[in-house]
Protein backbone atom coordinates (compact mmCIF):
# COMPACT_ATOMS: atom_id res chain seq x y z
CA UNK A 1 0.00 0.00 0.00
CA UNK A 2 1.32 3.42 -0.94
CA UNK A 3 0.34 6.23 1.42
CA UNK A 4 0.12 8.65 -1.54
CA UNK A 5 -2.40 6.55 -3.48
CA UNK A 6 -6.18 6.81 -3.79
CA UNK A 7 -8.46 4.25 -5.43
CA UNK A 8 -12.01 4.80 -6.69
CA UNK A 9 -15.12 2.70 -6.38
CA UNK A 10 -18.68 3.52 -7.33
CA UNK A 11 -21.80 2.43 -9.07
CA UNK A 12 -22.49 1.90 -12.76
CA UNK A 13 -24.78 4.42 -14.52
CA UNK A 14 -27.83 2.14 -14.25
CA UNK A 15 -27.78 2.67 -10.44
CA UNK A 16 -28.35 6.42 -10.74
CA UNK A 17 -31.67 8.14 -11.51
CA UNK A 18 -30.14 9.69 -14.65
CA UNK A 19 -28.87 6.30 -15.92
CA UNK A 20 -26.53 7.03 -18.88
CA UNK A 21 -27.52 10.68 -19.43
CA UNK A 22 -24.52 12.65 -18.16
CA UNK A 23 -26.18 15.96 -19.11
CA UNK A 24 -28.68 15.72 -16.22
CA UNK A 25 -27.95 18.36 -13.53
CA UNK A 26 -27.58 15.73 -10.78
CA UNK A 27 -24.89 13.93 -12.74
CA UNK A 28 -23.07 17.16 -13.60
CA UNK A 29 -23.11 18.24 -9.93
CA UNK A 30 -21.84 14.84 -8.80
CA UNK A 31 -18.96 14.92 -11.29
CA UNK A 32 -18.06 18.47 -10.18
CA UNK A 33 -18.06 17.40 -6.52
CA UNK A 34 -15.98 14.35 -7.40
CA UNK A 35 -13.42 16.55 -9.18
CA UNK A 36 -13.28 18.90 -6.16
CA UNK A 37 -12.61 15.97 -3.81
CA UNK A 38 -9.93 14.52 -6.08
CA UNK A 39 -8.27 17.95 -6.27
CA UNK A 40 -8.42 18.25 -2.47
CA UNK A 41 -6.70 14.88 -2.15
CA UNK A 42 -4.02 15.92 -4.64
CA UNK A 43 -3.55 19.19 -2.74
CA UNK A 44 -2.84 17.22 0.45
CA UNK A 45 -0.21 15.07 -1.28
CA UNK A 46 -2.03 12.19 -2.93
CA UNK A 47 -0.16 11.74 -6.22
CA UNK A 48 -1.36 8.41 -7.60
CA UNK A 49 -4.94 7.53 -8.49
CA UNK A 50 -6.21 4.03 -9.33
CA UNK A 51 -9.32 3.33 -11.40
CA UNK A 52 -10.89 -0.04 -12.18
CA UNK A 53 -12.22 1.54 -15.40
CA UNK A 54 -15.83 0.38 -15.11
CA UNK A 55 -18.62 2.52 -16.57
CA UNK A 56 -19.92 5.31 -14.37
CA UNK A 57 -17.93 6.48 -11.36
CA UNK A 58 -14.65 4.86 -12.44
CA UNK A 59 -14.64 6.62 -15.81
CA UNK A 60 -15.88 9.93 -14.35
CA UNK A 61 -13.06 9.79 -11.79
CA UNK A 62 -10.58 8.92 -14.52
CA UNK A 63 -11.55 11.98 -16.54
CA UNK A 64 -11.25 14.16 -13.43
CA UNK A 65 -7.75 12.83 -12.68
CA UNK A 66 -6.63 13.36 -16.28
CA UNK A 67 -7.92 16.95 -16.18
CA UNK A 68 -6.06 17.52 -12.92
CA UNK A 69 -2.88 15.91 -14.27
CA UNK A 70 -2.92 18.38 -17.19
CA UNK A 71 -2.33 21.13 -14.62
CA UNK A 72 -0.18 19.15 -12.16
CA UNK A 73 2.36 16.74 -13.66
CA UNK A 74 2.99 15.19 -10.22
CA UNK A 75 -0.43 13.50 -10.52
CA UNK A 76 -0.28 9.96 -11.94
CA UNK A 77 -3.18 7.91 -13.26
CA UNK A 78 -3.26 4.10 -13.17
CA UNK A 79 -5.85 1.87 -14.86
CA UNK A 80 -6.38 -1.47 -13.13
CA UNK A 81 -8.32 -3.73 -15.49
CA UNK A 82 -10.03 -6.89 -14.23
CA UNK A 83 -9.48 -8.71 -17.54
CA UNK A 84 -8.78 -8.06 -21.19
CA UNK A 85 -11.82 -6.92 -23.14
CA UNK A 86 -13.72 -5.51 -20.16
CA UNK A 87 -15.36 -3.06 -22.58
CA UNK A 88 -16.25 -5.54 -25.34
CA UNK A 89 -20.03 -5.42 -24.79
CA UNK A 90 -20.23 -1.68 -24.14
CA UNK A 91 -21.86 0.80 -26.55
CA UNK A 92 -19.46 2.20 -29.16
CA UNK A 93 -19.34 5.67 -27.57
CA UNK A 94 -18.36 4.18 -24.19
CA UNK A 95 -15.69 1.99 -25.81
CA UNK A 96 -14.23 5.07 -27.48
CA UNK A 97 -14.12 6.97 -24.18
CA UNK A 98 -12.62 3.94 -22.39
CA UNK A 99 -9.85 3.49 -24.96
CA UNK A 100 -9.10 7.21 -24.99
CA UNK A 101 -8.63 7.16 -21.21
CA UNK A 102 -6.43 4.04 -21.39
CA UNK A 103 -4.23 5.73 -24.00
CA UNK A 104 -3.57 8.65 -21.63
CA UNK A 105 -2.90 6.61 -18.48
CA UNK A 106 0.51 6.53 -16.84
CA UNK A 107 0.05 2.79 -16.33
CA UNK A 108 -2.39 0.14 -17.52
CA UNK A 109 -2.35 -3.09 -15.54
CA UNK A 110 -4.53 -5.99 -16.64
CA UNK A 111 -4.96 -8.48 -13.80
CA UNK A 112 -5.94 -11.47 -15.93
CA UNK A 113 -6.34 -12.39 -19.58
CA UNK A 114 -9.83 -13.95 -19.54
CA UNK A 115 -13.06 -12.95 -17.83
CA UNK A 116 -14.01 -15.02 -14.78
CA UNK A 117 -16.91 -14.73 -12.36
CA UNK A 118 -14.62 -13.28 -9.69
CA UNK A 119 -12.38 -11.01 -11.79
CA UNK A 120 -14.24 -7.83 -10.80
CA UNK A 121 -13.96 -8.71 -7.10
CA UNK A 122 -10.25 -9.45 -7.54
CA UNK A 123 -9.81 -6.08 -9.23
CA UNK A 124 -11.64 -4.32 -6.38
CA UNK A 125 -9.47 -5.99 -3.73
CA UNK A 126 -6.36 -5.05 -5.71
CA UNK A 127 -7.47 -1.41 -5.73
CA UNK A 128 -7.95 -1.38 -1.95
CA UNK A 129 -4.73 -3.33 -1.28
CA UNK A 130 -2.68 -0.78 -3.23
CA UNK A 131 -4.20 2.45 -1.91
CA UNK A 132 -4.20 4.28 1.42
CA UNK A 133 -7.40 6.13 0.54
CA UNK A 134 -10.65 4.92 -1.01
CA UNK A 135 -13.02 7.40 -2.62
CA UNK A 136 -16.43 5.73 -2.92
CA UNK A 137 -19.59 6.98 -4.60
CA UNK A 138 -22.06 4.81 -2.73
CA UNK A 139 -25.85 4.72 -2.60
CA UNK A 140 -26.07 2.36 0.38
CA UNK A 141 -26.64 -0.88 -1.55
CA UNK A 142 -24.58 -3.43 0.40
CA UNK A 143 -25.12 -6.21 -2.14
CA UNK A 144 -23.12 -4.47 -4.84
CA UNK A 145 -19.51 -4.43 -5.96
CA UNK A 146 -19.18 -0.94 -4.49
CA UNK A 147 -20.67 -2.09 -1.17
CA UNK A 148 -18.32 -5.07 -0.99
CA UNK A 149 -15.30 -2.92 -1.90
CA UNK A 150 -16.21 -0.39 0.76
CA UNK A 151 -16.61 -3.15 3.37
CA UNK A 152 -13.23 -4.63 2.39
CA UNK A 153 -11.57 -1.21 2.67
CA UNK A 154 -13.06 -0.80 6.15
CA UNK A 155 -11.69 -4.21 7.15
CA UNK A 156 -8.26 -3.21 5.84
CA UNK A 157 -8.27 0.05 7.83
CA UNK A 158 -8.19 2.42 4.88
CA UNK A 159 -9.08 6.09 5.02
CA UNK A 160 -12.41 6.36 3.23
CA UNK A 161 -14.43 9.17 1.69
CA UNK A 162 -18.02 8.12 0.95
CA UNK A 163 -20.00 10.31 -1.45
CA UNK A 164 -23.77 10.11 -1.31
CA UNK A 165 -24.56 10.38 -5.05
CA UNK A 166 -27.90 12.14 -4.49
CA UNK A 167 -27.00 14.69 -1.79
CA UNK A 168 -23.27 14.83 -2.62
CA UNK A 169 -22.60 14.81 1.12
CA UNK A 170 -19.28 13.26 2.06
CA UNK A 171 -18.67 10.98 5.02
CA UNK A 172 -15.01 10.79 6.00
CA UNK A 173 -13.80 7.70 7.86
CA UNK A 174 -10.33 8.00 9.35
CA UNK A 175 -8.22 4.84 9.44
CA UNK A 176 -8.07 4.96 13.25
CA UNK A 177 -11.88 5.00 13.44
CA UNK A 178 -12.18 1.81 11.40
CA UNK A 179 -12.90 -1.47 13.13
CA UNK A 180 -10.53 -4.25 12.15
CA UNK A 181 -11.85 -7.72 11.37
Short mmCIF file of C-alpha atoms in Angstrom, two decimals, residues 83-161:
data_model
loop_
_atom_site.label_atom_id
_atom_site.label_comp_id
_atom_site.label_asym_id
_atom_site.label_seq_id
_atom_site.Cartn_x
_atom_site.Cartn_y
_atom_site.Cartn_z
CA UNK A 83 -9.48 -8.71 -17.54
CA UNK A 84 -8.78 -8.06 -21.19
CA UNK A 85 -11.82 -6.92 -23.14
CA UNK A 86 -13.72 -5.51 -20.16
CA UNK A 87 -15.36 -3.06 -22.58
CA UNK A 88 -16.25 -5.54 -25.34
CA UNK A 89 -20.03 -5.42 -24.79
CA UNK A 90 -20.23 -1.68 -24.14
CA UNK A 91 -21.86 0.80 -26.55
CA UNK A 92 -19.46 2.20 -29.16
CA UNK A 93 -19.34 5.67 -27.57
CA UNK A 94 -18.36 4.18 -24.19
CA UNK A 95 -15.69 1.99 -25.81
CA UNK A 96 -14.23 5.07 -27.48
CA UNK A 97 -14.12 6.97 -24.18
CA UNK A 98 -12.62 3.94 -22.39
CA UNK A 99 -9.85 3.49 -24.96
CA UNK A 100 -9.10 7.21 -24.99
CA UNK A 101 -8.63 7.16 -21.21
CA UNK A 102 -6.43 4.04 -21.39
CA UNK A 103 -4.23 5.73 -24.00
CA UNK A 104 -3.57 8.65 -21.63
CA UNK A 105 -2.90 6.61 -18.48
CA UNK A 106 0.51 6.53 -16.84
CA UNK A 107 0.05 2.79 -16.33
CA UNK A 108 -2.39 0.14 -17.52
CA UNK A 109 -2.35 -3.09 -15.54
CA UNK A 110 -4.53 -5.99 -16.64
CA UNK A 111 -4.96 -8.48 -13.80
CA UNK A 112 -5.94 -11.47 -15.93
CA UNK A 113 -6.34 -12.39 -19.58
CA UNK A 114 -9.83 -13.95 -19.54
CA UNK A 115 -13.06 -12.95 -17.83
CA UNK A 116 -14.01 -15.02 -14.78
CA UNK A 117 -16.91 -14.73 -12.36
CA UNK A 118 -14.62 -13.28 -9.69
CA UNK A 119 -12.38 -11.01 -11.79
CA UNK A 120 -14.24 -7.83 -10.80
CA UNK A 121 -13.96 -8.71 -7.10
CA UNK A 122 -10.25 -9.45 -7.54
CA UNK A 123 -9.81 -6.08 -9.23
CA UNK A 124 -11.64 -4.32 -6.38
CA UNK A 125 -9.47 -5.99 -3.73
CA UNK A 126 -6.36 -5.05 -5.71
CA UNK A 127 -7.47 -1.41 -5.73
CA UNK A 128 -7.95 -1.38 -1.95
CA UNK A 129 -4.73 -3.33 -1.28
CA UNK A 130 -2.68 -0.78 -3.23
CA UNK A 131 -4.20 2.45 -1.91
CA UNK A 132 -4.20 4.28 1.42
CA UNK A 133 -7.40 6.13 0.54
CA UNK A 134 -10.65 4.92 -1.01
CA UNK A 135 -13.02 7.40 -2.62
CA UNK A 136 -16.43 5.73 -2.92
CA UNK A 137 -19.59 6.98 -4.60
CA UNK A 138 -22.06 4.81 -2.73
CA UNK A 139 -25.85 4.72 -2.60
CA UNK A 140 -26.07 2.36 0.38
CA UNK A 141 -26.64 -0.88 -1.55
CA UNK A 142 -24.58 -3.43 0.40
CA UNK A 143 -25.12 -6.21 -2.14
CA UNK A 144 -23.12 -4.47 -4.84
CA UNK A 145 -19.51 -4.43 -5.96
CA UNK A 146 -19.18 -0.94 -4.49
CA UNK A 147 -20.67 -2.09 -1.17
CA UNK A 148 -18.32 -5.07 -0.99
CA UNK A 149 -15.30 -2.92 -1.90
CA UNK A 150 -16.21 -0.39 0.76
CA UNK A 151 -16.61 -3.15 3.37
CA UNK A 152 -13.23 -4.63 2.39
CA UNK A 153 -11.57 -1.21 2.67
CA UNK A 154 -13.06 -0.80 6.15
CA UNK A 155 -11.69 -4.21 7.15
CA UNK A 156 -8.26 -3.21 5.84
CA UNK A 157 -8.27 0.05 7.83
CA UNK A 158 -8.19 2.42 4.88
CA UNK A 159 -9.08 6.09 5.02
CA UNK A 160 -12.41 6.36 3.23
CA UNK A 161 -14.43 9.17 1.69
#
